PDB file of N, CA and C in Angstrom:
ATOM      1  N   VAL Y   1     -70.742  71.027  20.931  1.00  0.00           N
ATOM      2  CA  VAL Y   1     -71.258  71.825  22.035  1.00  0.00           C
ATOM      3  C   VAL Y   1     -70.110  72.653  22.611  1.00  0.00           C
ATOM      4  N   ILE Y   2     -70.338  73.943  22.722  1.00  0.00           N
ATOM      5  CA  ILE Y   2     -69.379  74.838  23.352  1.00  0.00           C
ATOM      6  C   ILE Y   2     -69.612  74.791  24.852  1.00  0.00           C
ATOM      7  N   LYS Y   3     -68.548  74.638  25.622  1.00  0.00           N
ATOM      8  CA  LYS Y   3     -68.648  74.667  27.075  1.00  0.00           C
ATOM      9  C   LYS Y   3     -68.070  75.992  27.543  1.00  0.00           C
ATOM     10  N   LYS Y   4     -68.926  76.820  28.159  1.00  0.00           N
ATOM     11  CA  LYS Y   4     -68.522  78.162  28.567  1.00  0.00           C
ATOM     12  C   LYS Y   4     -69.132  78.474  29.923  1.00  0.00           C
ATOM     13  N   ASN Y   5     -68.297  78.780  30.904  1.00  0.00           N
ATOM     14  CA  ASN Y   5     -68.776  79.183  32.221  1.00  0.00           C
ATOM     15  C   ASN Y   5     -68.920  80.700  32.247  1.00  0.00           C
ATOM     16  N   LEU Y   6     -69.939  81.180  32.948  1.00  0.00           N
ATOM     17  CA  LEU Y   6     -70.255  82.606  32.973  1.00  0.00           C
ATOM     18  C   LEU Y   6     -70.304  83.128  34.405  1.00  0.00           C
ATOM     19  N   LEU Y   7     -69.945  84.396  34.582  1.00  0.00           N
ATOM     20  CA  LEU Y   7     -70.067  85.098  35.859  1.00  0.00           C
ATOM     21  C   LEU Y   7     -71.055  86.242  35.632  1.00  0.00           C
ATOM     22  N   ILE Y   8     -72.121  86.243  36.408  1.00  0.00           N
ATOM     23  CA  ILE Y   8     -73.167  87.256  36.229  1.00  0.00           C
ATOM     24  C   ILE Y   8     -73.355  88.020  37.531  1.00  0.00           C
ATOM     25  N   PRO Y   9     -73.195  89.350  37.508  1.00  0.00           N
ATOM     26  CA  PRO Y   9     -73.504  90.146  38.700  1.00  0.00           C
ATOM     27  C   PRO Y   9     -75.019  90.318  38.822  1.00  0.00           C
ATOM     28  N   ARG Y  10     -75.497  90.456  40.036  1.00  0.00           N
ATOM     29  CA  ARG Y  10     -76.928  90.680  40.255  1.00  0.00           C
ATOM     30  C   ARG Y  10     -77.269  92.150  40.017  1.00  0.00           C
ATOM     31  N   ASN Y  11     -78.529  92.425  39.743  1.00  0.00           N
ATOM     32  CA  ASN Y  11     -79.098  93.781  39.629  1.00  0.00           C
ATOM     33  C   ASN Y  11     -78.604  94.563  38.422  1.00  0.00           C
ATOM     34  N   VAL Y  12     -78.101  93.898  37.395  1.00  0.00           N
ATOM     35  CA  VAL Y  12     -77.645  94.607  36.190  1.00  0.00           C
ATOM     36  C   VAL Y  12     -78.183  93.896  34.946  1.00  0.00           C
ATOM     37  N   ASP Y  13     -78.287  94.656  33.869  1.00  0.00           N
ATOM     38  CA  ASP Y  13     -78.576  94.031  32.581  1.00  0.00           C
ATOM     39  C   ASP Y  13     -77.343  93.235  32.174  1.00  0.00           C
ATOM     40  N   TYR Y  14     -77.548  92.037  31.650  1.00  0.00           N
ATOM     41  CA  TYR Y  14     -76.432  91.159  31.293  1.00  0.00           C
ATOM     42  C   TYR Y  14     -76.582  90.704  29.852  1.00  0.00           C
ATOM     43  N   GLU Y  15     -75.442  90.669  29.146  1.00  0.00           N
ATOM     44  CA  GLU Y  15     -75.429  90.212  27.754  1.00  0.00           C
ATOM     45  C   GLU Y  15     -74.175  89.373  27.519  1.00  0.00           C
ATOM     46  N   GLN Y  16     -74.334  88.269  26.807  1.00  0.00           N
ATOM     47  CA  GLN Y  16     -73.210  87.410  26.458  1.00  0.00           C
ATOM     48  C   GLN Y  16     -73.339  87.008  24.994  1.00  0.00           C
ATOM     49  N   LEU Y  17     -72.261  87.178  24.244  1.00  0.00           N
ATOM     50  CA  LEU Y  17     -72.223  86.759  22.846  1.00  0.00           C
ATOM     51  C   LEU Y  17     -71.374  85.507  22.708  1.00  0.00           C
ATOM     52  N   PHE Y  18     -71.801  84.590  21.851  1.00  0.00           N
ATOM     53  CA  PHE Y  18     -71.061  83.377  21.524  1.00  0.00           C
ATOM     54  C   PHE Y  18     -70.937  83.304  20.014  1.00  0.00           C
ATOM     55  N   THR Y  19     -69.753  82.983  19.529  1.00  0.00           N
ATOM     56  CA  THR Y  19     -69.582  82.715  18.101  1.00  0.00           C
ATOM     57  C   THR Y  19     -69.401  81.211  17.942  1.00  0.00           C
ATOM     58  N   ILE Y  20     -70.269  80.606  17.166  1.00  0.00           N
ATOM     59  CA  ILE Y  20     -70.218  79.173  16.907  1.00  0.00           C
ATOM     60  C   ILE Y  20     -69.367  78.978  15.655  1.00  0.00           C
ATOM     61  N   ASN Y  21     -68.180  78.371  15.838  1.00  0.00           N
ATOM     62  CA  ASN Y  21     -67.239  78.189  14.734  1.00  0.00           C
ATOM     63  C   ASN Y  21     -67.266  76.760  14.196  1.00  0.00           C
ATOM     64  N   ASP Y  22     -67.053  76.645  12.897  1.00  0.00           N
ATOM     65  CA  ASP Y  22     -66.897  75.348  12.238  1.00  0.00           C
ATOM     66  C   ASP Y  22     -65.515  74.812  12.612  1.00  0.00           C
ATOM     67  N   ARG Y  23     -65.443  73.597  13.135  1.00  0.00           N
ATOM     68  CA  ARG Y  23     -64.158  73.038  13.572  1.00  0.00           C
ATOM     69  C   ARG Y  23     -63.171  72.863  12.419  1.00  0.00           C
ATOM     70  N   ARG Y  24     -63.672  72.601  11.225  1.00  0.00           N
ATOM     71  CA  ARG Y  24     -62.780  72.382  10.083  1.00  0.00           C
ATOM     72  C   ARG Y  24     -62.211  73.684   9.533  1.00  0.00           C
ATOM     73  N   THR Y  25     -63.053  74.710   9.444  1.00  0.00           N
ATOM     74  CA  THR Y  25     -62.605  75.949   8.805  1.00  0.00           C
ATOM     75  C   THR Y  25     -62.225  77.042   9.798  1.00  0.00           C
ATOM     76  N   GLY Y  26     -62.746  76.971  11.019  1.00  0.00           N
ATOM     77  CA  GLY Y  26     -62.494  78.007  12.004  1.00  0.00           C
ATOM     78  C   GLY Y  26     -63.389  79.229  11.816  1.00  0.00           C
ATOM     79  N   SER Y  27     -64.184  79.239  10.763  1.00  0.00           N
ATOM     80  CA  SER Y  27     -65.092  80.358  10.486  1.00  0.00           C
ATOM     81  C   SER Y  27     -66.412  80.178  11.226  1.00  0.00           C
ATOM     82  N   GLY Y  28     -67.088  81.290  11.440  1.00  0.00           N
ATOM     83  CA  GLY Y  28     -68.396  81.240  12.078  1.00  0.00           C
ATOM     84  C   GLY Y  28     -69.383  80.458  11.232  1.00  0.00           C
ATOM     85  N   VAL Y  29     -70.161  79.608  11.869  1.00  0.00           N
ATOM     86  CA  VAL Y  29     -71.187  78.818  11.187  1.00  0.00           C
ATOM     87  C   VAL Y  29     -72.329  79.735  10.800  1.00  0.00           C
ATOM     88  N   SER Y  30     -72.777  79.670   9.579  1.00  0.00           N
ATOM     89  CA  SER Y  30     -73.901  80.490   9.141  1.00  0.00           C
ATOM     90  C   SER Y  30     -75.214  79.852   9.571  1.00  0.00           C
ATOM     91  N   PHE Y  31     -76.005  80.611  10.314  1.00  0.00           N
ATOM     92  CA  PHE Y  31     -77.343  80.182  10.701  1.00  0.00           C
ATOM     93  C   PHE Y  31     -78.395  80.821   9.801  1.00  0.00           C
ATOM     94  N   SER Y  32     -77.971  81.443   8.714  1.00  0.00           N
ATOM     95  CA  SER Y  32     -78.902  82.152   7.836  1.00  0.00           C
ATOM     96  C   SER Y  32     -80.022  81.255   7.328  1.00  0.00           C
ATOM     97  N   GLY Y  33     -79.732  80.000   7.064  1.00  0.00           N
ATOM     98  CA  GLY Y  33     -80.757  79.077   6.580  1.00  0.00           C
ATOM     99  C   GLY Y  33     -81.632  78.512   7.674  1.00  0.00           C
ATOM    100  N   PHE Y  34     -81.373  78.923   8.926  1.00  0.00           N
ATOM    101  CA  PHE Y  34     -82.113  78.390  10.061  1.00  0.00           C
ATOM    102  C   PHE Y  34     -83.023  79.438  10.679  1.00  0.00           C
ATOM    103  N   SER Y  35     -83.544  80.339   9.857  1.00  0.00           N
ATOM    104  CA  SER Y  35     -84.362  81.427  10.388  1.00  0.00           C
ATOM    105  C   SER Y  35     -85.607  80.906  11.098  1.00  0.00           C
ATOM    106  N   SER Y  36     -86.032  79.688  10.760  1.00  0.00           N
ATOM    107  CA  SER Y  36     -87.210  79.139  11.417  1.00  0.00           C
ATOM    108  C   SER Y  36     -86.852  78.424  12.718  1.00  0.00           C
ATOM    109  N   SER Y  37     -85.557  78.225  12.983  1.00  0.00           N
ATOM    110  CA  SER Y  37     -85.190  77.532  14.223  1.00  0.00           C
ATOM    111  C   SER Y  37     -85.373  78.474  15.411  1.00  0.00           C
ATOM    112  N   ILE Y  38     -85.694  77.884  16.531  1.00  0.00           N
ATOM    113  CA  ILE Y  38     -85.988  78.647  17.736  1.00  0.00           C
ATOM    114  C   ILE Y  38     -84.877  78.393  18.750  1.00  0.00           C
ATOM    115  N   LEU Y  39     -84.258  79.472  19.224  1.00  0.00           N
ATOM    116  CA  LEU Y  39     -83.243  79.358  20.268  1.00  0.00           C
ATOM    117  C   LEU Y  39     -83.917  79.441  21.630  1.00  0.00           C
ATOM    118  N   SER Y  40     -83.434  78.652  22.567  1.00  0.00           N
ATOM    119  CA  SER Y  40     -83.931  78.744  23.938  1.00  0.00           C
ATOM    120  C   SER Y  40     -82.769  78.520  24.893  1.00  0.00           C
ATOM    121  N   SER Y  41     -82.858  79.140  26.062  1.00  0.00           N
ATOM    122  CA  SER Y  41     -81.800  78.992  27.053  1.00  0.00           C
ATOM    123  C   SER Y  41     -82.393  79.153  28.443  1.00  0.00           C
ATOM    124  N   LYS Y  42     -82.182  78.151  29.275  1.00  0.00           N
ATOM    125  CA  LYS Y  42     -82.704  78.141  30.636  1.00  0.00           C
ATOM    126  C   LYS Y  42     -81.559  78.136  31.643  1.00  0.00           C
ATOM    127  N   VAL Y  43     -81.788  78.763  32.787  1.00  0.00           N
ATOM    128  CA  VAL Y  43     -80.863  78.747  33.918  1.00  0.00           C
ATOM    129  C   VAL Y  43     -81.479  77.819  34.954  1.00  0.00           C
ATOM    130  N   LYS Y  44     -80.724  76.777  35.338  1.00  0.00           N
ATOM    131  CA  LYS Y  44     -81.236  75.758  36.257  1.00  0.00           C
ATOM    132  C   LYS Y  44     -80.315  75.631  37.469  1.00  0.00           C
ATOM    133  N   GLN Y  45     -80.877  75.200  38.587  1.00  0.00           N
ATOM    134  CA  GLN Y  45     -80.050  74.975  39.766  1.00  0.00           C
ATOM    135  C   GLN Y  45     -79.300  73.657  39.678  1.00  0.00           C
ATOM    136  N   ASN Y  46     -79.787  72.742  38.861  1.00  0.00           N
ATOM    137  CA  ASN Y  46     -79.173  71.438  38.663  1.00  0.00           C
ATOM    138  C   ASN Y  46     -79.245  71.143  37.164  1.00  0.00           C
ATOM    139  N   PRO Y  47     -78.178  70.628  36.553  1.00  0.00           N
ATOM    140  CA  PRO Y  47     -78.213  70.430  35.097  1.00  0.00           C
ATOM    141  C   PRO Y  47     -79.327  69.496  34.621  1.00  0.00           C
ATOM    142  N   ASN Y  48     -79.834  68.634  35.513  1.00  0.00           N
ATOM    143  CA  ASN Y  48     -80.892  67.701  35.121  1.00  0.00           C
ATOM    144  C   ASN Y  48     -82.285  68.145  35.551  1.00  0.00           C
ATOM    145  N   SER Y  49     -82.395  69.351  36.124  1.00  0.00           N
ATOM    146  CA  SER Y  49     -83.690  69.859  36.576  1.00  0.00           C
ATOM    147  C   SER Y  49     -84.639  70.097  35.407  1.00  0.00           C
ATOM    148  N   THR Y  50     -85.917  69.862  35.660  1.00  0.00           N
ATOM    149  CA  THR Y  50     -86.924  70.224  34.661  1.00  0.00           C
ATOM    150  C   THR Y  50     -87.404  71.651  34.912  1.00  0.00           C
ATOM    151  N   GLY Y  51     -87.298  72.123  36.160  1.00  0.00           N
ATOM    152  CA  GLY Y  51     -87.638  73.497  36.483  1.00  0.00           C
ATOM    153  C   GLY Y  51     -86.457  74.417  36.197  1.00  0.00           C
ATOM    154  N   PHE Y  52     -86.688  75.722  36.223  1.00  0.00           N
ATOM    155  CA  PHE Y  52     -85.611  76.659  35.938  1.00  0.00           C
ATOM    156  C   PHE Y  52     -85.748  77.915  36.770  1.00  0.00           C
ATOM    157  N   ALA Y  53     -84.618  78.590  36.996  1.00  0.00           N
ATOM    158  CA  ALA Y  53     -84.564  79.803  37.807  1.00  0.00           C
ATOM    159  C   ALA Y  53     -84.737  81.061  36.968  1.00  0.00           C
ATOM    160  N   ALA Y  54     -84.375  80.986  35.689  1.00  0.00           N
ATOM    161  CA  ALA Y  54     -84.502  82.140  34.781  1.00  0.00           C
ATOM    162  C   ALA Y  54     -84.442  81.638  33.347  1.00  0.00           C
ATOM    163  N   THR Y  55     -84.879  82.494  32.447  1.00  0.00           N
ATOM    164  CA  THR Y  55     -84.815  82.195  31.018  1.00  0.00           C
ATOM    165  C   THR Y  55     -84.076  83.327  30.321  1.00  0.00           C
ATOM    166  N   PHE Y  56     -82.964  83.001  29.676  1.00  0.00           N
ATOM    167  CA  PHE Y  56     -82.279  83.986  28.857  1.00  0.00           C
ATOM    168  C   PHE Y  56     -83.136  84.302  27.636  1.00  0.00           C
ATOM    169  N   THR Y  57     -83.078  85.543  27.174  1.00  0.00           N
ATOM    170  CA  THR Y  57     -83.570  85.851  25.832  1.00  0.00           C
ATOM    171  C   THR Y  57     -82.431  85.466  24.906  1.00  0.00           C
ATOM    172  N   ALA Y  58     -82.686  84.519  24.018  1.00  0.00           N
ATOM    173  CA  ALA Y  58     -81.646  83.996  23.125  1.00  0.00           C
ATOM    174  C   ALA Y  58     -82.002  84.352  21.690  1.00  0.00           C
ATOM    175  N   THR Y  59     -81.067  85.018  21.005  1.00  0.00           N
ATOM    176  CA  THR Y  59     -81.311  85.446  19.622  1.00  0.00           C
ATOM    177  C   THR Y  59     -80.062  85.215  18.776  1.00  0.00           C
ATOM    178  N   TYR Y  60     -80.262  85.216  17.472  1.00  0.00           N
ATOM    179  CA  TYR Y  60     -79.132  85.200  16.542  1.00  0.00           C
ATOM    180  C   TYR Y  60     -78.709  86.657  16.382  1.00  0.00           C
ATOM    181  N   SER Y  61     -77.577  87.029  16.951  1.00  0.00           N
ATOM    182  CA  SER Y  61     -77.089  88.401  16.867  1.00  0.00           C
ATOM    183  C   SER Y  61     -76.584  88.708  15.467  1.00  0.00           C
ATOM    184  N   ASP Y  62     -75.863  87.758  14.877  1.00  0.00           N
ATOM    185  CA  ASP Y  62     -75.377  87.860  13.502  1.00  0.00           C
ATOM    186  C   ASP Y  62     -75.442  86.452  12.917  1.00  0.00           C
ATOM    187  N   ALA Y  63     -76.599  86.100  12.385  1.00  0.00           N
ATOM    188  CA  ALA Y  63     -76.848  84.726  11.922  1.00  0.00           C
ATOM    189  C   ALA Y  63     -75.860  84.287  10.853  1.00  0.00           C
ATOM    190  N   SER Y  64     -75.435  85.187   9.986  1.00  0.00           N
ATOM    191  CA  SER Y  64     -74.532  84.794   8.903  1.00  0.00           C
ATOM    192  C   SER Y  64     -73.125  84.481   9.398  1.00  0.00           C
ATOM    193  N   SER Y  65     -72.762  84.964  10.597  1.00  0.00           N
ATOM    194  CA  SER Y  65     -71.424  84.732  11.150  1.00  0.00           C
ATOM    195  C   SER Y  65     -71.416  83.800  12.353  1.00  0.00           C
ATOM    196  N   GLY Y  66     -72.580  83.215  12.688  1.00  0.00           N
ATOM    197  CA  GLY Y  66     -72.638  82.261  13.793  1.00  0.00           C
ATOM    198  C   GLY Y  66     -72.641  82.873  15.172  1.00  0.00           C
ATOM    199  N   VAL Y  67     -73.109  84.114  15.300  1.00  0.00           N
ATOM    200  CA  VAL Y  67     -73.093  84.789  16.599  1.00  0.00           C
ATOM    201  C   VAL Y  67     -74.478  84.709  17.256  1.00  0.00           C
ATOM    202  N   ILE Y  68     -74.476  84.195  18.484  1.00  0.00           N
ATOM    203  CA  ILE Y  68     -75.687  84.064  19.288  1.00  0.00           C
ATOM    204  C   ILE Y  68     -75.559  85.009  20.477  1.00  0.00           C
ATOM    205  N   LYS Y  69     -76.673  85.634  20.862  1.00  0.00           N
ATOM    206  CA  LYS Y  69     -76.659  86.561  22.001  1.00  0.00           C
ATOM    207  C   LYS Y  69     -77.649  86.084  23.066  1.00  0.00           C
ATOM    208  N   LEU Y  70     -77.184  86.066  24.321  1.00  0.00           N
ATOM    209  CA  LEU Y  70     -78.032  85.782  25.472  1.00  0.00           C
ATOM    210  C   LEU Y  70     -78.142  87.046  26.307  1.00  0.00           C
ATOM    211  N   THR Y  71     -79.343  87.346  26.771  1.00  0.00           N
ATOM    212  CA  THR Y  71     -79.523  88.522  27.627  1.00  0.00           C
ATOM    213  C   THR Y  71     -80.443  88.204  28.799  1.00  0.00           C
ATOM    214  N   LEU Y  72     -80.182  88.891  29.901  1.00  0.00           N
ATOM    215  CA  LEU Y  72     -81.049  88.912  31.074  1.00  0.00           C
ATOM    216  C   LEU Y  72     -81.228  90.372  31.455  1.00  0.00           C
ATOM    217  N   THR Y  73     -82.418  90.739  31.891  1.00  0.00           N
ATOM    218  CA  THR Y  73     -82.662  92.108  32.347  1.00  0.00           C
ATOM    219  C   THR Y  73     -82.174  92.252  33.792  1.00  0.00           C
ATOM    220  N   ALA Y  74     -82.058  93.489  34.247  1.00  0.00           N
ATOM    221  CA  ALA Y  74     -81.659  93.750  35.634  1.00  0.00           C
ATOM    222  C   ALA Y  74     -82.648  93.102  36.604  1.00  0.00           C
ATOM    223  N   ASP Y  75     -83.944  93.129  36.278  1.00  0.00           N
ATOM    224  CA  ASP Y  75     -84.937  92.489  37.146  1.00  0.00           C
ATOM    225  C   ASP Y  75     -84.710  90.982  37.227  1.00  0.00           C
ATOM    226  N   GLN Y  76     -84.320  90.363  36.109  1.00  0.00           N
ATOM    227  CA  GLN Y  76     -84.056  88.922  36.114  1.00  0.00           C
ATOM    228  C   GLN Y  76     -82.811  88.586  36.932  1.00  0.00           C
ATOM    229  N   THR Y  77     -81.736  89.375  36.779  1.00  0.00           N
ATOM    230  CA  THR Y  77     -80.521  89.080  37.549  1.00  0.00           C
ATOM    231  C   THR Y  77     -80.743  89.374  39.034  1.00  0.00           C
ATOM    232  N   LYS Y  78     -81.583  90.352  39.334  1.00  0.00           N
ATOM    233  CA  LYS Y  78     -81.897  90.660  40.730  1.00  0.00           C
ATOM    234  C   LYS Y  78     -82.652  89.500  41.383  1.00  0.00           C
ATOM    235  N   ALA Y  79     -83.497  88.827  40.622  1.00  0.00           N
ATOM    236  CA  ALA Y  79     -84.302  87.723  41.154  1.00  0.00           C
ATOM    237  C   ALA Y  79     -83.479  86.460  41.420  1.00  0.00           C
ATOM    238  N   LEU Y  80     -82.303  86.357  40.808  1.00  0.00           N
ATOM    239  CA  LEU Y  80     -81.444  85.190  41.032  1.00  0.00           C
ATOM    240  C   LEU Y  80     -80.687  85.346  42.349  1.00  0.00           C
ATOM    241  N   LYS Y  81     -80.686  84.303  43.152  1.00  0.00           N
ATOM    242  CA  LYS Y  81     -79.901  84.311  44.383  1.00  0.00           C
ATOM    243  C   LYS Y  81     -78.442  84.080  44.012  1.00  0.00           C
ATOM    244  N   SER Y  82     -77.539  84.647  44.794  1.00  0.00           N
ATOM    245  CA  SER Y  82     -76.112  84.396  44.562  1.00  0.00           C
ATOM    246  C   SER Y  82     -75.847  82.909  44.682  1.00  0.00           C
ATOM    247  N   GLY Y  83     -75.008  82.396  43.789  1.00  0.00           N
ATOM    248  CA  GLY Y  83     -74.679  80.979  43.842  1.00  0.00           C
ATOM    249  C   GLY Y  83     -74.395  80.414  42.470  1.00  0.00           C
ATOM    250  N   ARG Y  84     -74.274  79.090  42.403  1.00  0.00           N
ATOM    251  CA  ARG Y  84     -73.930  78.374  41.171  1.00  0.00           C
ATOM    252  C   ARG Y  84     -75.189  77.815  40.522  1.00  0.00           C
ATOM    253  N   TYR Y  85     -75.275  78.013  39.219  1.00  0.00           N
ATOM    254  CA  TYR Y  85     -76.366  77.500  38.403  1.00  0.00           C
ATOM    255  C   TYR Y  85     -75.756  76.819  37.175  1.00  0.00           C
ATOM    256  N   PHE Y  86     -76.622  76.267  36.362  1.00  0.00           N
ATOM    257  CA  PHE Y  86     -76.228  75.658  35.099  1.00  0.00           C
ATOM    258  C   PHE Y  86     -77.127  76.218  34.012  1.00  0.00           C
ATOM    259  N   TYR Y  87     -76.623  76.293  32.798  1.00  0.00           N
ATOM    260  CA  TYR Y  87     -77.433  76.799  31.695  1.00  0.00           C
ATOM    261  C   TYR Y  87     -77.080  76.031  30.426  1.00  0.00           C
ATOM    262  N   ASP Y  88     -77.963  76.125  29.468  1.00  0.00           N
ATOM    263  CA  ASP Y  88     -77.694  75.573  28.143  1.00  0.00           C
ATOM    264  C   ASP Y  88     -78.409  76.423  27.111  1.00  0.00           C
ATOM    265  N   VAL Y  89     -77.945  76.319  25.876  1.00  0.00           N
ATOM    266  CA  VAL Y  89     -78.581  77.000  24.751  1.00  0.00           C
ATOM    267  C   VAL Y  89     -78.915  75.919  23.729  1.00  0.00           C
ATOM    268  N   ASN Y  90     -80.184  75.858  23.354  1.00  0.00           N
ATOM    269  CA  ASN Y  90     -80.647  74.853  22.403  1.00  0.00           C
ATOM    270  C   ASN Y  90     -81.271  75.529  21.193  1.00  0.00           C
ATOM    271  N   ALA Y  91     -81.080  74.910  20.035  1.00  0.00           N
ATOM    272  CA  ALA Y  91     -81.723  75.367  18.799  1.00  0.00           C
ATOM    273  C   ALA Y  91     -82.691  74.276  18.374  1.00  0.00           C
ATOM    274  N   LYS Y  92     -83.957  74.641  18.230  1.00  0.00           N
ATOM    275  CA  LYS Y  92     -84.979  73.685  17.813  1.00  0.00           C
ATOM    276  C   LYS Y  92     -85.428  74.040  16.401  1.00  0.00           C
ATOM    277  N   ASP Y  93     -85.326  73.068  15.520  1.00  0.00           N
ATOM    278  CA  ASP Y  93     -85.768  73.236  14.136  1.00  0.00           C
ATOM    279  C   ASP Y  93     -86.709  72.076  13.840  1.00  0.00           C
ATOM    280  N   GLY Y  94     -87.998  72.376  13.830  1.00  0.00           N
ATOM    281  CA  GLY Y  94     -88.976  71.303  13.694  1.00  0.00           C
ATOM    282  C   GLY Y  94     -88.966  70.462  14.960  1.00  0.00           C
ATOM    283  N   SER Y  95     -88.774  69.160  14.814  1.00  0.00           N
ATOM    284  CA  SER Y  95     -88.745  68.280  15.985  1.00  0.00           C
ATOM    285  C   SER Y  95     -87.316  67.997  16.455  1.00  0.00           C
ATOM    286  N   THR Y  96     -86.316  68.561  15.774  1.00  0.00           N
ATOM    287  CA  THR Y  96     -84.920  68.330  16.121  1.00  0.00           C
ATOM    288  C   THR Y  96     -84.418  69.423  17.063  1.00  0.00           C
ATOM    289  N   VAL Y  97     -83.824  68.999  18.193  1.00  0.00           N
ATOM    290  CA  VAL Y  97     -83.248  69.936  19.158  1.00  0.00           C
ATOM    291  C   VAL Y  97     -81.754  69.666  19.244  1.00  0.00           C
ATOM    292  N   ASN Y  98     -80.962  70.709  19.047  1.00  0.00           N
ATOM    293  CA  ASN Y  98     -79.507  70.601  19.140  1.00  0.00           C
ATOM    294  C   ASN Y  98     -78.997  71.516  20.240  1.00  0.00           C
ATOM    295  N   ARG Y  99     -78.220  70.961  21.163  1.00  0.00           N
ATOM    296  CA  ARG Y  99     -77.581  71.781  22.195  1.00  0.00           C
ATOM    297  C   ARG Y  99     -76.367  72.443  21.565  1.00  0.00           C
ATOM    298  N   ILE Y 100     -76.261  73.768  21.720  1.00  0.00           N
ATOM    299  CA  ILE Y 100     -75.176  74.537  21.113  1.00  0.00           C
ATOM    300  C   ILE Y 100     -74.129  74.932  22.151  1.00  0.00           C
ATOM    301  N   VAL Y 101     -74.597  75.402  23.315  1.00  0.00           N
ATOM    302  CA  VAL Y 101     -73.708  75.882  24.373  1.00  0.00           C
ATOM    303  C   VAL Y 101     -74.238  75.364  25.707  1.00  0.00           C
ATOM    304  N   GLU Y 102     -73.315  75.077  26.632  1.00  0.00           N
ATOM    305  CA  GLU Y 102     -73.707  74.717  27.985  1.00  0.00           C
ATOM    306  C   GLU Y 102     -72.583  75.094  28.940  1.00  0.00           C
ATOM    307  N   GLY Y 103     -72.933  75.230  30.204  1.00  0.00           N
ATOM    308  CA  GLY Y 103     -71.904  75.535  31.186  1.00  0.00           C
ATOM    309  C   GLY Y 103     -72.482  75.866  32.536  1.00  0.00           C
ATOM    310  N   GLN Y 104     -71.589  76.277  33.413  1.00  0.00           N
ATOM    311  CA  GLN Y 104     -71.991  76.719  34.735  1.00  0.00           C
ATOM    312  C   GLN Y 104     -72.110  78.230  34.728  1.00  0.00           C
ATOM    313  N   LEU Y 105     -72.911  78.713  35.645  1.00  0.00           N
ATOM    314  CA  LEU Y 105     -73.164  80.142  35.739  1.00  0.00           C
ATOM    315  C   LEU Y 105     -73.027  80.506  37.212  1.00  0.00           C
ATOM    316  N   LEU Y 106     -72.175  81.464  37.522  1.00  0.00           N
ATOM    317  CA  LEU Y 106     -71.997  81.904  38.900  1.00  0.00           C
ATOM    318  C   LEU Y 106     -72.603  83.290  39.037  1.00  0.00           C
ATOM    319  N   VAL Y 107     -73.559  83.422  39.948  1.00  0.00           N
ATOM    320  CA  VAL Y 107     -74.218  84.703  40.199  1.00  0.00           C
ATOM    321  C   VAL Y 107     -73.624  85.289  41.469  1.00  0.00           C
ATOM    322  N   ARG Y 108     -73.183  86.534  41.368  1.00  0.00           N
ATOM    323  CA  ARG Y 108     -72.538  87.232  42.493  1.00  0.00           C
ATOM    324  C   ARG Y 108     -73.283  88.507  42.834  1.00  0.00           C
ATOM    325  N   GLY Y 109     -73.075  89.001  44.048  1.00  0.00           N
ATOM    326  CA  GLY Y 109     -73.665  90.216  44.618  1.00  0.00           C
ATOM    327  C   GLY Y 109     -74.167  91.263  43.664  1.00  0.00           C
ATOM    328  N   GLY Y 110     -73.302  91.987  42.998  1.00  0.00           N
ATOM    329  CA  GLY Y 110     -73.730  93.002  42.039  1.00  0.00           C
ATOM    330  C   GLY Y 110     -73.937  94.361  42.652  1.00  0.00           C
ATOM    331  N   ILE Y 111     -74.492  95.259  41.860  1.00  0.00           N
ATOM    332  CA  ILE Y 111     -74.700  96.655  42.229  1.00  0.00           C
ATOM    333  C   ILE Y 111     -75.972  96.782  43.044  1.00  0.00           C
ATOM    334  N   SER Y 112     -75.905  97.502  44.135  1.00  0.00           N
ATOM    335  CA  SER Y 112     -77.090  97.745  44.965  1.00  0.00           C
ATOM    336  C   SER Y 112     -77.966  98.775  44.305  1.00  0.00           C
ATOM    337  N   SER Y 113     -79.283  98.541  44.324  1.00  0.00           N
ATOM    338  CA  SER Y 113     -80.194  99.482  43.692  1.00  0.00           C
ATOM    339  C   SER Y 113     -80.582 100.601  44.655  1.00  0.00           C
ATOM    340  N   SER Y 114     -80.231 100.482  45.936  1.00  0.00           N
ATOM    341  CA  SER Y 114     -80.551 101.556  46.884  1.00  0.00           C
ATOM    342  C   SER Y 114     -79.275 102.299  47.276  1.00  0.00           C
ATOM    343  N   LEU Y 115     -79.354 103.614  47.319  1.00  0.00           N
ATOM    344  CA  LEU Y 115     -78.196 104.437  47.678  1.00  0.00           C
ATOM    345  C   LEU Y 115     -78.405 105.080  49.014  1.00  0.00           C
TER     346      LEU Y 115
END
């Protein structure tokens, strides 16, 4: 599991890329054979919460090189209150769920939409 803390400004489109590396080789893990696996990522106020404040769109940006992309739209970041949250990224393949990334997420003020 990769532990990565994120800083997200409010009112903007947000994107984060993660490269999942093999510890033995240092190369990106190929997810090419996992095309049927489903990535999911939730933003929670508490790491043990069943409810969530937002849902990242989670995709394989470059499956052959182990790159995962998380995105939130400006409307989603605007809906988040400033403060500390927790998030995780899970890959589900059949009935097996593997946590890939987790961490804290700090949401800050951001760009005002009114001028």
